mmCIF file of C-alpha atoms and ligand atoms in Angstrom:
data_model
loop_
_atom_site.group_PDB
_atom_site.id
_atom_site.type_symbol
_atom_site.label_atom_id
_atom_site.label_comp_id
_atom_site.label_asym_id
_atom_site.label_seq_id
_atom_site.Cartn_x
_atom_site.Cartn_y
_atom_site.Cartn_z
ATOM 1 C CA MET A 20 0.000 0.000 0.000
ATOM 2 C CA VAL A 21 1.382 3.444 -0.892
ATOM 3 C CA GLU A 22 2.072 5.337 2.328
ATOM 4 C CA SER A 23 1.115 8.993 2.469
ATOM 5 C CA ASN A 24 4.715 9.910 3.270
ATOM 6 C CA SER A 25 6.335 7.774 0.549
ATOM 7 C CA SER A 26 8.559 9.346 -2.084
ATOM 8 C CA ASN A 27 5.830 9.670 -4.713
ATOM 9 C CA TYR A 28 3.806 11.777 -2.308
ATOM 10 C CA LYS A 29 5.031 15.174 -3.433
ATOM 11 C CA ARG A 30 3.341 17.428 -0.925
ATOM 12 C CA PRO A 31 4.282 17.807 2.720
ATOM 13 C CA TYR A 32 0.715 17.516 4.016
ATOM 14 C CA ARG A 33 -1.312 14.315 4.108
ATOM 15 C CA PRO A 34 -4.877 13.920 2.784
ATOM 16 C CA ALA A 35 -6.671 14.424 6.137
ATOM 17 C CA THR A 36 -4.908 17.777 6.636
ATOM 18 C CA LEU A 37 -5.393 18.892 3.051
ATOM 19 C CA ALA A 38 -9.093 18.026 3.222
ATOM 20 C CA VAL A 39 -9.569 20.438 6.130
ATOM 21 C CA HIS A 40 -7.181 23.245 5.159
ATOM 22 C CA GLY A 41 -5.981 22.892 1.592
ATOM 23 C CA GLN A 42 -2.324 23.978 1.691
ATOM 24 C CA PRO A 43 -2.231 25.801 5.058
ATOM 25 C CA GLU A 44 0.379 28.221 3.646
ATOM 26 C CA GLN A 45 -2.033 29.213 0.887
ATOM 27 C CA ARG A 46 -4.938 29.772 3.240
ATOM 28 C CA ARG A 47 -7.000 32.698 2.006
ATOM 29 C CA GLY A 48 -8.041 35.394 4.372
ATOM 30 C CA ASN A 49 -11.324 37.199 3.932
ATOM 31 C CA GLU A 50 -12.420 40.659 4.870
ATOM 32 C CA HIS A 51 -14.522 39.377 7.779
ATOM 33 C CA ARG A 52 -11.706 37.222 9.204
ATOM 34 C CA ALA A 53 -14.340 34.471 9.177
ATOM 35 C CA LEU A 54 -12.927 31.008 9.750
ATOM 36 C CA ILE A 55 -15.268 29.528 7.142
ATOM 37 C CA THR A 56 -14.971 30.345 3.434
ATOM 38 C CA PRO A 57 -17.669 32.989 2.846
ATOM 39 C CA LEU A 58 -20.522 32.006 0.557
ATOM 40 C CA VAL A 59 -20.445 34.745 -2.081
ATOM 41 C CA GLN A 60 -23.841 34.273 -3.693
ATOM 42 C CA THR A 61 -23.633 36.766 -6.538
ATOM 43 C CA ALA A 62 -24.070 36.759 -10.296
ATOM 44 C CA THR A 63 -21.841 39.775 -10.971
ATOM 45 C CA TYR A 64 -19.174 42.139 -9.560
ATOM 46 C CA THR A 65 -19.013 45.938 -9.511
ATOM 47 C CA TYR A 66 -16.574 48.739 -10.485
ATOM 48 C CA ASP A 67 -16.119 52.097 -8.780
ATOM 49 C CA ASP A 68 -16.048 53.993 -12.079
ATOM 50 C CA THR A 69 -14.799 53.735 -15.655
ATOM 51 C CA ALA A 70 -11.176 54.197 -14.567
ATOM 52 C CA ASP A 71 -11.570 51.271 -12.166
ATOM 53 C CA LEU A 72 -13.072 49.096 -14.920
ATOM 54 C CA CYS A 73 -10.252 50.015 -17.330
ATOM 55 C CA ALA A 74 -7.622 49.246 -14.676
ATOM 56 C CA PHE A 75 -9.306 45.861 -14.185
ATOM 57 C CA GLN A 76 -9.303 45.205 -17.952
ATOM 58 C CA GLU A 77 -5.611 46.168 -18.231
ATOM 59 C CA ALA A 78 -4.748 43.842 -15.350
ATOM 60 C CA LYS A 79 -6.750 41.084 -17.037
ATOM 61 C CA LEU A 80 -4.840 41.547 -20.313
ATOM 62 C CA ALA A 81 -1.575 41.399 -18.374
ATOM 63 C CA GLY A 82 -2.758 38.203 -16.685
ATOM 64 C CA ASN A 83 -2.593 39.498 -13.108
ATOM 65 C CA VAL A 84 -6.154 40.326 -12.258
ATOM 66 C CA GLY A 85 -5.660 39.000 -8.715
ATOM 67 C CA GLU A 86 -8.812 38.345 -6.717
ATOM 68 C CA ARG A 87 -11.090 40.568 -8.793
ATOM 69 C CA LEU A 88 -13.773 39.049 -10.956
ATOM 70 C CA GLN A 89 -16.153 40.267 -13.622
ATOM 71 C CA TYR A 90 -19.149 37.991 -13.912
ATOM 72 C CA GLY A 91 -20.382 34.767 -12.326
ATOM 73 C CA ARG A 92 -19.704 32.619 -15.370
ATOM 74 C CA TYR A 93 -16.016 33.601 -15.276
ATOM 75 C CA GLY A 94 -15.449 32.906 -11.594
ATOM 76 C CA ASN A 95 -16.656 33.129 -8.004
ATOM 77 C CA PRO A 96 -14.569 33.446 -4.798
ATOM 78 C CA THR A 97 -16.327 30.548 -3.028
ATOM 79 C CA VAL A 98 -15.907 28.314 -6.051
ATOM 80 C CA ARG A 99 -12.237 29.352 -6.447
ATOM 81 C CA ALA A 100 -11.487 28.539 -2.804
ATOM 82 C CA VAL A 101 -12.928 25.035 -3.202
ATOM 83 C CA GLU A 102 -11.021 24.589 -6.465
ATOM 84 C CA GLU A 103 -7.782 25.306 -4.596
ATOM 85 C CA ARG A 104 -8.739 22.795 -1.910
ATOM 86 C CA ILE A 105 -9.374 20.056 -4.485
ATOM 87 C CA ALA A 106 -6.181 20.894 -6.407
ATOM 88 C CA ALA A 107 -4.190 20.497 -3.179
ATOM 89 C CA LEU A 108 -5.885 17.189 -2.349
ATOM 90 C CA GLU A 109 -5.256 15.789 -5.830
ATOM 91 C CA HIS A 110 -1.628 17.100 -5.997
ATOM 92 C CA GLY A 111 -2.480 19.267 -9.003
ATOM 93 C CA GLU A 112 -1.447 22.835 -9.772
ATOM 94 C CA ALA A 113 -5.036 23.889 -10.378
ATOM 95 C CA ALA A 114 -8.610 22.621 -10.469
ATOM 96 C CA LEU A 115 -11.863 23.629 -12.116
ATOM 97 C CA LEU A 116 -15.309 22.884 -10.731
ATOM 98 C CA PHE A 117 -18.368 21.979 -12.784
ATOM 99 C CA PRO A 118 -22.077 21.618 -11.942
ATOM 100 C CA THR A 119 -21.953 17.796 -12.397
ATOM 101 C CA GLY A 120 -19.426 15.063 -13.034
ATOM 102 C CA MET A 121 -20.820 14.707 -16.555
ATOM 103 C CA THR A 122 -20.284 18.397 -17.367
ATOM 104 C CA ALA A 123 -16.664 17.914 -16.261
ATOM 105 C CA VAL A 124 -16.348 14.966 -18.681
ATOM 106 C CA THR A 125 -18.164 16.664 -21.576
ATOM 107 C CA ASN A 126 -16.520 20.094 -21.191
ATOM 108 C CA VAL A 127 -13.041 18.595 -20.977
ATOM 109 C CA LEU A 128 -13.498 16.365 -24.038
ATOM 110 C CA LEU A 129 -15.223 19.098 -26.082
ATOM 111 C CA SER A 130 -12.457 21.540 -25.218
ATOM 112 C CA ILE A 131 -9.567 19.220 -26.081
ATOM 113 C CA LEU A 132 -10.793 17.232 -29.114
ATOM 114 C CA SER A 133 -11.339 18.626 -32.612
ATOM 115 C CA THR A 134 -13.163 17.161 -35.603
ATOM 116 C CA GLY A 135 -10.988 14.468 -37.169
ATOM 117 C CA SER A 136 -9.210 13.604 -33.939
ATOM 118 C CA HIS A 137 -9.375 10.266 -32.154
ATOM 119 C CA LEU A 138 -9.924 9.194 -28.554
ATOM 120 C CA ILE A 139 -9.079 5.879 -26.879
ATOM 121 C CA TYR A 140 -11.136 4.852 -23.851
ATOM 122 C CA THR A 141 -11.360 1.763 -21.706
ATOM 123 C CA ASP A 142 -14.481 -0.371 -21.396
ATOM 124 C CA ASP A 143 -16.283 -0.847 -18.056
ATOM 125 C CA CYS A 144 -16.917 2.886 -17.887
ATOM 126 C CA TYR A 145 -19.685 5.181 -16.699
ATOM 127 C CA SER A 146 -22.611 4.600 -19.077
ATOM 128 C CA LYS A 147 -23.172 8.285 -19.883
ATOM 129 C CA THR A 148 -19.485 8.844 -20.647
ATOM 130 C CA ARG A 149 -19.777 6.025 -23.208
ATOM 131 C CA ASP A 150 -23.002 7.575 -24.553
ATOM 132 C CA PHE A 151 -21.323 10.990 -24.894
ATOM 133 C CA ILE A 152 -18.440 9.466 -26.850
ATOM 134 C CA ASN A 153 -20.668 7.346 -29.089
ATOM 135 C CA LYS A 154 -23.542 9.764 -29.610
ATOM 136 C CA PHE A 155 -22.134 13.307 -29.369
ATOM 137 C CA LEU A 156 -18.430 13.099 -30.210
ATOM 138 C CA LYS A 157 -19.150 10.766 -33.133
ATOM 139 C CA ARG A 158 -21.612 13.304 -34.563
ATOM 140 C CA LEU A 159 -18.896 15.962 -34.357
ATOM 141 C CA GLY A 160 -16.530 13.761 -36.375
ATOM 142 C CA ILE A 161 -14.430 12.672 -33.407
ATOM 143 C CA GLU A 162 -13.562 8.992 -33.675
ATOM 144 C CA SER A 163 -13.005 6.654 -30.760
ATOM 145 C CA THR A 164 -11.730 3.174 -29.991
ATOM 146 C CA GLN A 165 -12.855 1.261 -26.913
ATOM 147 C CA VAL A 166 -10.181 -1.077 -25.524
ATOM 148 C CA PRO A 167 -10.546 -3.736 -22.824
ATOM 149 C CA MET A 168 -9.539 -2.511 -19.369
ATOM 150 C CA GLY A 169 -6.174 -3.960 -18.401
ATOM 151 C CA ASP A 170 -5.075 -4.787 -21.993
ATOM 152 C CA TYR A 171 -2.158 -2.392 -22.520
ATOM 153 C CA GLU A 172 -1.138 -4.043 -25.810
ATOM 154 C CA ALA A 173 -4.594 -3.303 -27.204
ATOM 155 C CA LEU A 174 -4.289 0.222 -25.859
ATOM 156 C CA GLU A 175 -1.005 0.856 -27.652
ATOM 157 C CA THR A 176 -2.247 -0.848 -30.842
ATOM 158 C CA ALA A 177 -5.286 1.465 -30.860
ATOM 159 C CA VAL A 178 -3.085 4.570 -31.163
ATOM 160 C CA GLN A 179 -3.544 6.269 -34.560
ATOM 161 C CA PRO A 180 -1.771 9.304 -36.044
ATOM 162 C CA ASN A 181 -4.803 11.448 -35.094
ATOM 163 C CA THR A 182 -5.163 10.094 -31.523
ATOM 164 C CA ARG A 183 -5.144 12.883 -28.936
ATOM 165 C CA VAL A 184 -6.499 11.463 -25.692
ATOM 166 C CA ILE A 185 -6.531 8.295 -23.578
ATOM 167 C CA LEU A 186 -9.456 8.268 -21.150
ATOM 168 C CA SER A 187 -9.953 5.698 -18.408
ATOM 169 C CA GLU A 188 -11.692 5.356 -15.091
ATOM 170 C CA SER A 189 -9.840 3.898 -12.141
ATOM 171 C CA PRO A 190 -11.295 2.104 -10.292
ATOM 172 C CA THR A 191 -14.038 1.437 -12.831
ATOM 173 C CA ASN A 192 -17.776 1.115 -12.482
ATOM 174 C CA PRO A 193 -19.035 -1.498 -11.661
ATOM 175 C CA TYR A 194 -16.175 -4.050 -11.662
ATOM 176 C CA LEU A 195 -13.625 -1.898 -9.787
ATOM 177 C CA ARG A 196 -10.915 -2.546 -12.370
ATOM 178 C CA VAL A 197 -7.779 -0.556 -11.563
ATOM 179 C CA ALA A 198 -5.720 0.966 -14.398
ATOM 180 C CA ASP A 199 -1.931 0.745 -14.311
ATOM 181 C CA LEU A 200 -1.468 4.501 -14.374
ATOM 182 C CA GLU A 201 2.298 4.419 -14.982
ATOM 183 C CA LYS A 202 1.814 2.148 -18.003
ATOM 184 C CA ILE A 203 -0.891 4.416 -19.451
ATOM 185 C CA ALA A 204 1.273 7.501 -18.848
ATOM 186 C CA ALA A 205 4.273 5.820 -20.541
ATOM 187 C CA ILE A 206 2.254 4.877 -23.662
ATOM 188 C CA ALA A 207 0.821 8.391 -23.802
ATOM 189 C CA GLN A 208 4.218 10.024 -23.439
ATOM 190 C CA GLN A 209 5.649 7.956 -26.279
ATOM 191 C CA HIS A 210 2.824 9.009 -28.612
ATOM 192 C CA ARG A 211 2.365 12.548 -27.195
ATOM 193 C CA LEU A 212 -1.186 11.938 -25.997
ATOM 194 C CA LEU A 213 -3.094 13.556 -23.175
ATOM 195 C CA THR A 214 -4.172 11.190 -20.398
ATOM 196 C CA ILE A 215 -7.389 11.639 -18.422
ATOM 197 C CA ILE A 216 -8.414 9.500 -15.446
ATOM 198 C CA ASP A 217 -11.906 9.634 -13.967
ATOM 199 C CA ALA A 218 -10.897 8.897 -10.366
ATOM 200 C CA THR A 219 -14.350 9.331 -8.811
ATOM 201 C CA PHE A 220 -14.306 5.860 -7.210
ATOM 202 C CA ALA A 221 -10.821 6.290 -5.722
ATOM 203 C CA THR A 222 -11.040 9.783 -4.210
ATOM 204 C CA PRO A 223 -7.791 11.697 -3.557
ATOM 205 C CA VAL A 224 -7.617 9.946 -0.188
ATOM 206 C CA ASN A 225 -6.904 6.592 -1.836
ATOM 207 C CA GLN A 226 -5.094 7.529 -5.033
ATOM 208 C CA ASN A 227 -3.462 10.510 -6.789
ATOM 209 C CA PRO A 228 -3.213 9.776 -10.540
ATOM 210 C CA LEU A 229 -1.180 12.933 -11.239
ATOM 211 C CA ASP A 230 1.677 11.473 -9.165
ATOM 212 C CA PHE A 231 1.911 8.646 -11.727
ATOM 213 C CA GLY A 232 2.256 10.969 -14.728
ATOM 214 C CA ILE A 233 -1.426 11.336 -15.650
ATOM 215 C CA ASP A 234 -2.287 14.775 -17.105
ATOM 216 C CA LEU A 235 -5.819 15.367 -15.902
ATOM 217 C CA VAL A 236 -8.029 13.891 -13.171
ATOM 218 C CA ILE A 237 -11.810 14.099 -13.275
ATOM 219 C CA HIS A 238 -14.181 13.590 -10.350
ATOM 220 C CA SER A 239 -17.895 13.461 -9.941
ATOM 221 C CA GLY A 240 -18.086 15.664 -6.840
ATOM 222 C CA THR A 241 -21.616 14.364 -6.406
ATOM 223 C CA LYS A 242 -20.071 11.224 -4.920
ATOM 224 C CA TYR A 243 -17.338 11.044 -2.251
ATOM 225 C CA LEU A 244 -15.997 14.620 -2.444
ATOM 226 C CA SER A 245 -19.271 16.177 -1.259
ATOM 227 C CA GLY A 246 -20.261 12.913 0.407
ATOM 228 C CA HIS A 247 -23.804 13.633 1.584
ATOM 229 C CA ASN A 248 -25.993 12.937 -1.461
ATOM 230 C CA ASP A 249 -27.270 16.520 -1.335
ATOM 231 C CA ILE A 250 -25.511 18.293 -4.208
ATOM 232 C CA MET A 251 -24.186 17.581 -7.675
ATOM 233 C CA ALA A 252 -20.719 18.728 -8.724
ATOM 234 C CA GLY A 253 -17.782 17.833 -10.930
ATOM 235 C CA ALA A 254 -14.080 18.633 -10.952
ATOM 236 C CA ALA A 255 -11.071 18.532 -13.258
ATOM 237 C CA VAL A 256 -7.567 18.762 -11.772
ATOM 238 C CA GLY A 257 -4.240 19.123 -13.560
ATOM 239 C CA GLY A 258 -1.509 21.524 -14.650
ATOM 240 C CA ALA A 259 -2.134 25.275 -14.429
ATOM 241 C CA GLU A 260 -1.931 25.817 -18.192
ATOM 242 C CA LEU A 261 -4.417 23.075 -19.062
ATOM 243 C CA ILE A 262 -6.856 24.153 -16.343
ATOM 244 C CA SER A 263 -6.589 27.766 -17.478
ATOM 245 C CA ALA A 264 -7.495 26.722 -21.048
ATOM 246 C CA LEU A 265 -10.431 24.685 -19.719
ATOM 247 C CA ARG A 266 -11.533 27.700 -17.667
ATOM 248 C CA GLN A 267 -11.642 29.782 -20.867
ATOM 249 C CA SER A 268 -13.836 27.109 -22.498
ATOM 250 C CA GLN A 269 -16.049 26.954 -19.426
ATOM 251 C CA GLY A 270 -16.742 30.685 -19.768
ATOM 252 C CA ILE A 271 -18.119 29.935 -23.240
ATOM 253 C CA LEU A 272 -19.862 26.628 -22.542
ATOM 254 C CA GLY A 273 -21.375 28.073 -19.372
ATOM 255 C CA SER A 274 -21.199 25.016 -17.136
ATOM 256 C CA VAL A 275 -20.282 26.631 -13.811
ATOM 257 C CA LEU A 276 -20.943 25.345 -10.308
ATOM 258 C CA ASP A 277 -23.371 27.382 -8.232
ATOM 259 C CA PRO A 278 -21.632 29.053 -5.239
ATOM 260 C CA HIS A 279 -24.020 27.450 -2.751
ATOM 261 C CA ALA A 280 -23.193 23.978 -4.083
ATOM 262 C CA ALA A 281 -19.489 24.894 -3.838
ATOM 263 C CA TYR A 282 -20.005 25.927 -0.218
ATOM 264 C CA LEU A 283 -21.628 22.567 0.576
ATOM 265 C CA LEU A 284 -18.911 20.760 -1.368
ATOM 266 C CA GLU A 285 -16.242 22.399 0.803
ATOM 267 C CA ARG A 286 -18.163 21.478 3.933
ATOM 268 C CA GLY A 287 -18.297 17.874 2.770
ATOM 269 C CA LEU A 288 -14.607 17.838 1.847
ATOM 270 C CA LYS A 289 -13.556 18.525 5.416
ATOM 271 C CA THR A 290 -14.661 15.024 6.454
ATOM 272 C CA LEU A 291 -13.555 13.296 3.240
ATOM 273 C CA HIS A 292 -10.668 11.507 4.896
ATOM 274 C CA LEU A 293 -12.718 10.244 7.855
ATOM 275 C CA ARG A 294 -15.542 9.071 5.626
ATOM 276 C CA VAL A 295 -13.339 7.344 3.077
ATOM 277 C CA GLN A 296 -11.281 5.571 5.723
ATOM 278 C CA GLN A 297 -14.463 4.185 7.270
ATOM 279 C CA GLN A 298 -15.792 3.233 3.835
ATOM 280 C CA ASN A 299 -12.497 1.513 2.908
ATOM 281 C CA GLN A 300 -12.597 -0.471 6.123
ATOM 282 C CA SER A 301 -16.250 -1.528 5.863
ATOM 283 C CA ALA A 302 -15.948 -2.368 2.150
ATOM 284 C CA GLN A 303 -12.959 -4.637 2.804
ATOM 285 C CA ALA A 304 -14.868 -6.433 5.583
ATOM 286 C CA VAL A 305 -18.002 -6.742 3.413
ATOM 287 C CA ALA A 306 -16.005 -8.023 0.424
ATOM 288 C CA GLU A 307 -14.277 -10.680 2.553
ATOM 289 C CA PHE A 308 -17.599 -11.699 4.130
ATOM 290 C CA LEU A 309 -19.387 -11.992 0.776
ATOM 291 C CA GLU A 310 -16.519 -13.999 -0.711
ATOM 292 C CA SER A 311 -17.000 -16.581 2.045
ATOM 293 C CA GLN A 312 -20.713 -17.024 1.268
ATOM 294 C CA PRO A 313 -21.875 -19.962 -0.890
ATOM 295 C CA GLY A 314 -24.818 -17.886 -2.185
ATOM 296 C CA ILE A 315 -22.400 -15.427 -3.794
ATOM 297 C CA ALA A 316 -20.849 -16.532 -7.098
ATOM 298 C CA ARG A 317 -18.168 -13.824 -7.326
ATOM 299 C CA VAL A 318 -17.061 -10.679 -5.514
ATOM 300 C CA TRP A 319 -15.379 -7.750 -7.279
ATOM 301 C CA TYR A 320 -13.272 -5.630 -4.916
ATOM 302 C CA PRO A 321 -9.670 -4.532 -5.567
ATOM 303 C CA GLY A 322 -8.741 -5.246 -1.939
ATOM 304 C CA LEU A 323 -9.342 -8.997 -2.493
ATOM 305 C CA SER A 324 -6.488 -11.130 -3.831
ATOM 306 C CA SER A 325 -9.068 -12.724 -6.190
ATOM 307 C CA HIS A 326 -9.531 -9.393 -8.034
ATOM 308 C CA PRO A 327 -7.632 -9.217 -11.356
ATOM 309 C CA ASP A 328 -6.048 -5.877 -10.381
ATOM 310 C CA TYR A 329 -5.218 -6.622 -6.739
ATOM 311 C CA GLU A 330 -1.442 -6.236 -7.250
ATOM 312 C CA ILE A 331 -1.622 -2.958 -9.137
ATOM 313 C CA ALA A 332 -4.206 -1.598 -6.696
ATOM 314 C CA LYS A 333 -1.923 -2.478 -3.768
ATOM 315 C CA ALA A 334 1.035 -0.749 -5.413
ATOM 316 C CA GLN A 335 -0.856 2.345 -6.510
ATOM 317 C CA MET A 336 -3.545 3.044 -3.930
ATOM 318 C CA ARG A 337 -3.642 3.854 -0.208
ATOM 319 C CA GLY A 338 -7.071 2.248 0.170
ATOM 320 C CA PHE A 339 -9.424 0.303 -2.095
ATOM 321 C CA GLY A 340 -12.568 2.401 -1.855
ATOM 322 C CA GLY A 341 -16.138 1.990 -0.680
ATOM 323 C CA VAL A 342 -17.806 0.142 -3.567
ATOM 324 C CA VAL A 343 -18.156 -3.655 -3.642
ATOM 325 C CA SER A 344 -19.811 -5.431 -6.573
ATOM 326 C CA PHE A 345 -20.916 -9.044 -6.404
ATOM 327 C CA GLU A 346 -22.676 -11.685 -8.455
ATOM 328 C CA VAL A 347 -25.485 -13.550 -6.726
ATOM 329 C CA GLN A 348 -25.673 -17.311 -7.340
ATOM 330 C CA PRO A 349 -29.149 -18.091 -8.719
ATOM 331 C CA THR A 350 -31.001 -20.882 -6.924
ATOM 332 C CA ALA A 351 -32.594 -23.721 -8.935
ATOM 333 C CA GLY A 352 -34.985 -22.243 -11.494
ATOM 334 C CA GLU A 353 -34.190 -18.647 -10.569
ATOM 335 C CA THR A 354 -33.114 -16.208 -13.319
ATOM 336 C CA PRO A 355 -29.918 -14.176 -12.770
ATOM 337 C CA LEU A 356 -32.015 -10.975 -12.717
ATOM 338 C CA ALA A 357 -34.247 -12.413 -9.987
ATOM 339 C CA ALA A 358 -31.275 -13.660 -7.967
ATOM 340 C CA ALA A 359 -29.797 -10.160 -7.635
ATOM 341 C CA ALA A 360 -33.241 -8.702 -6.932
ATOM 342 C CA ARG A 361 -33.741 -11.269 -4.141
ATOM 343 C CA ILE A 362 -30.766 -9.834 -2.207
ATOM 344 C CA ILE A 363 -31.611 -6.200 -2.970
ATOM 345 C CA ASP A 364 -35.178 -6.673 -1.739
ATOM 346 C CA ALA A 365 -34.052 -8.547 1.392
ATOM 347 C CA VAL A 366 -31.571 -5.992 2.805
ATOM 348 C CA ARG A 367 -33.025 -3.530 5.336
ATOM 349 C CA LEU A 368 -30.212 -1.073 5.952
ATOM 350 C CA PRO A 369 -29.153 0.153 2.483
ATOM 351 C CA TYR A 370 -31.412 2.364 0.396
ATOM 352 C CA HIS A 371 -32.206 1.000 -3.049
ATOM 353 C CA ALA A 372 -30.822 3.855 -5.146
ATOM 354 C CA ALA A 373 -28.318 4.867 -7.813
ATOM 355 C CA THR A 374 -25.148 6.842 -6.959
ATOM 356 C CA LEU A 375 -22.414 6.178 -4.397
ATOM 357 C CA GLY A 376 -19.970 7.946 -2.135
ATOM 358 C CA GLY A 377 -22.413 9.405 0.398
ATOM 359 C CA VAL A 378 -22.791 8.624 4.084
ATOM 360 C CA GLU A 379 -25.734 6.239 3.452
ATOM 361 C CA THR A 380 -25.118 2.721 2.174
ATOM 362 C CA LEU A 381 -26.850 2.241 -1.185
ATOM 363 C CA ILE A 382 -27.517 -0.923 -3.141
ATOM 364 C CA MET A 383 -28.614 -1.460 -6.737
ATOM 365 C CA GLN A 384 -28.605 -3.825 -9.681
ATOM 366 C CA PRO A 385 -26.786 -2.200 -12.660
ATOM 367 C CA ALA A 386 -28.819 -4.270 -15.171
ATOM 368 C CA LEU A 387 -32.070 -2.696 -13.954
ATOM 369 C CA MET A 388 -30.805 0.719 -12.780
ATOM 370 C CA SER A 389 -28.477 1.939 -15.558
ATOM 371 C CA TYR A 390 -29.138 -0.537 -18.379
ATOM 372 C CA TYR A 391 -32.889 -1.292 -18.101
ATOM 373 C CA ASP A 392 -33.424 -0.292 -21.742
ATOM 374 C CA LEU A 393 -31.053 -2.990 -23.017
ATOM 375 C CA LEU A 394 -31.687 -6.709 -23.548
ATOM 376 C CA THR A 395 -29.680 -9.229 -21.513
ATOM 377 C CA GLU A 396 -27.474 -10.001 -24.544
ATOM 378 C CA GLU A 397 -26.842 -6.301 -25.209
ATOM 379 C CA ARG A 398 -25.924 -5.806 -21.567
ATOM 380 C CA LEU A 399 -23.516 -8.718 -21.748
ATOM 381 C CA THR A 400 -21.685 -7.195 -24.733
ATOM 382 C CA ILE A 401 -20.780 -4.245 -22.503
ATOM 383 C CA GLY A 402 -20.038 -6.622 -19.635
ATOM 384 C CA ILE A 403 -23.045 -6.042 -17.374
ATOM 385 C CA LYS A 404 -24.246 -9.310 -15.884
ATOM 386 C CA ASP A 405 -27.873 -9.663 -14.805
ATOM 387 C CA ASN A 406 -26.956 -11.156 -11.396
ATOM 388 C CA LEU A 407 -24.589 -8.290 -10.519
ATOM 389 C CA VAL A 408 -25.255 -6.135 -7.446
ATOM 390 C CA ARG A 409 -23.369 -2.922 -6.669
ATOM 391 C CA LEU A 410 -23.111 -2.041 -3.002
ATOM 392 C CA ALA A 411 -21.886 1.494 -2.240
ATOM 393 C CA ILE A 412 -20.888 1.488 1.410
ATOM 394 C CA GLY A 413 -21.763 4.439 3.653
ATOM 395 C CA ILE A 414 -20.376 5.345 7.061
ATOM 396 C CA GLU A 415 -22.696 3.228 9.226
ATOM 397 C CA ASP A 416 -21.183 0.760 11.699
ATOM 398 C CA THR A 417 -19.396 -2.040 9.842
ATOM 399 C CA ALA A 418 -20.977 -4.726 12.034
ATOM 400 C CA ASP A 419 -24.495 -3.485 11.259
ATOM 401 C CA ILE A 420 -23.835 -3.584 7.505
ATOM 402 C CA LEU A 421 -22.420 -7.124 7.804
ATOM 403 C CA ALA A 422 -25.320 -8.331 9.966
ATOM 404 C CA ASP A 423 -27.846 -6.972 7.491
ATOM 405 C CA LEU A 424 -26.167 -8.668 4.522
ATOM 406 C CA SER A 425 -25.996 -11.859 6.532
ATOM 407 C CA GLN A 426 -29.759 -11.870 7.226
ATOM 408 C CA ALA A 427 -30.483 -10.993 3.570
ATOM 409 C CA LEU A 428 -28.465 -13.992 2.355
ATOM 410 C CA ALA A 429 -30.156 -16.295 4.862
HETATM 411 C C1 PLP B 510 -21.397 9.563 -11.195
HETATM 412 C C2 PLP B 510 -20.232 9.447 -12.088
HETATM 413 C C3 PLP B 510 -20.050 10.329 -13.155
HETATM 414 C C4 PLP B 510 -21.056 11.410 -13.469
HETATM 415 O O1 PLP B 510 -21.150 12.324 -12.435
HETATM 416 P P1 PLP B 510 -22.499 13.190 -12.157
HETATM 417 O O2 PLP B 510 -22.084 14.061 -11.014
HETATM 418 O O3 PLP B 510 -23.572 12.218 -11.830
HETATM 419 O O4 PLP B 510 -22.781 13.938 -13.408
HETATM 420 C C5 PLP B 510 -18.935 10.196 -13.939
HETATM 421 N N1 PLP B 510 -18.024 9.222 -13.693
HETATM 422 C C6 PLP B 510 -18.167 8.346 -12.680
HETATM 423 C C7 PLP B 510 -17.139 7.306 -12.471
HETATM 424 C C8 PLP B 510 -19.275 8.438 -11.852
HETATM 425 O O5 PLP B 510 -19.421 7.562 -10.848
#
């Protein structure tokens, strides 16, 4: 397991400290000397007079506009403060917030890819990311190749002269596959490609892709970063130049996070480390318990030695995350769909709901939640088995979660 103080941990502060303070040296003051980042709920900013406006414009042209802002679509102090916090946590120079994880994905890809360019992405990915690539980017003349997760030969073979980007999740949804980030970065460097990792499932507590040479990290802030299932948000973290270019695009595309959501995101971030540690611990216990049960055909969790990416996860991550997927063994005459439903309908503690990363444990069947519109065979071509259950662990007592699963299986 990568220790927080190991050599590839570039910053002096560890995740728990960064989650509360950001970089303490870069702590922003505010005119009220309020401890908490003020919620600046405004759509626009004012100027004393024309001379003041012109001075602002000159400073903007010179690139040193400081703390001053012009209009809500181009920036907000609350949002900026949370961006700095997330950049620090993810070991990036800068970060940009979005109103959802999907707007982070779509804005980044739209900003980087041009007609005639090519994108490589790994399978076992968020369904709407796949839909965006296949429905929107395709229409804009942006080609793509999907490669199997973990097949680095296929990844390198897929590189074309017009390839610009490699996109992967790590860990993936729902099989928790873990990408070898150093391998992806090495292939990308050789072919001068930009690498993007959607690290929503890992959180910056468990993994920092930028430390392994990845260019850009994306998060759905709706999940662990905010952690309370009460807001939607997205983030992109990377080098200052890339984030600055994305910020310019954001001003045009208009997908900005509302200041109030940013305020709640920062509030959630302060307990990120505590929550994720608890979720790591419970998920490991749940995965080991489920693996010992005869009614469970297979458990997918990167903290189990039976997981195909156990070794790379151990080398690359500080924890294995809060999501456990498992395949329920159908009883005689039971369909795979019904087998998974039997467990979902028998648990009492988790809510039956989509999403993950909040304080409440949630359970759902991907075949019926995200892929209901597909036939079993179509689902299987994208790897979604009918008997698969995804359990997103919350912060309840580990023993209570285990006892509930135990009664559901019995
Ligand atoms: C949820 C999720 C998204 C999309 O985020 P939203 O905030 O729901 O738009 C993207 N990627 C992954 C891995 C996710 O889990």
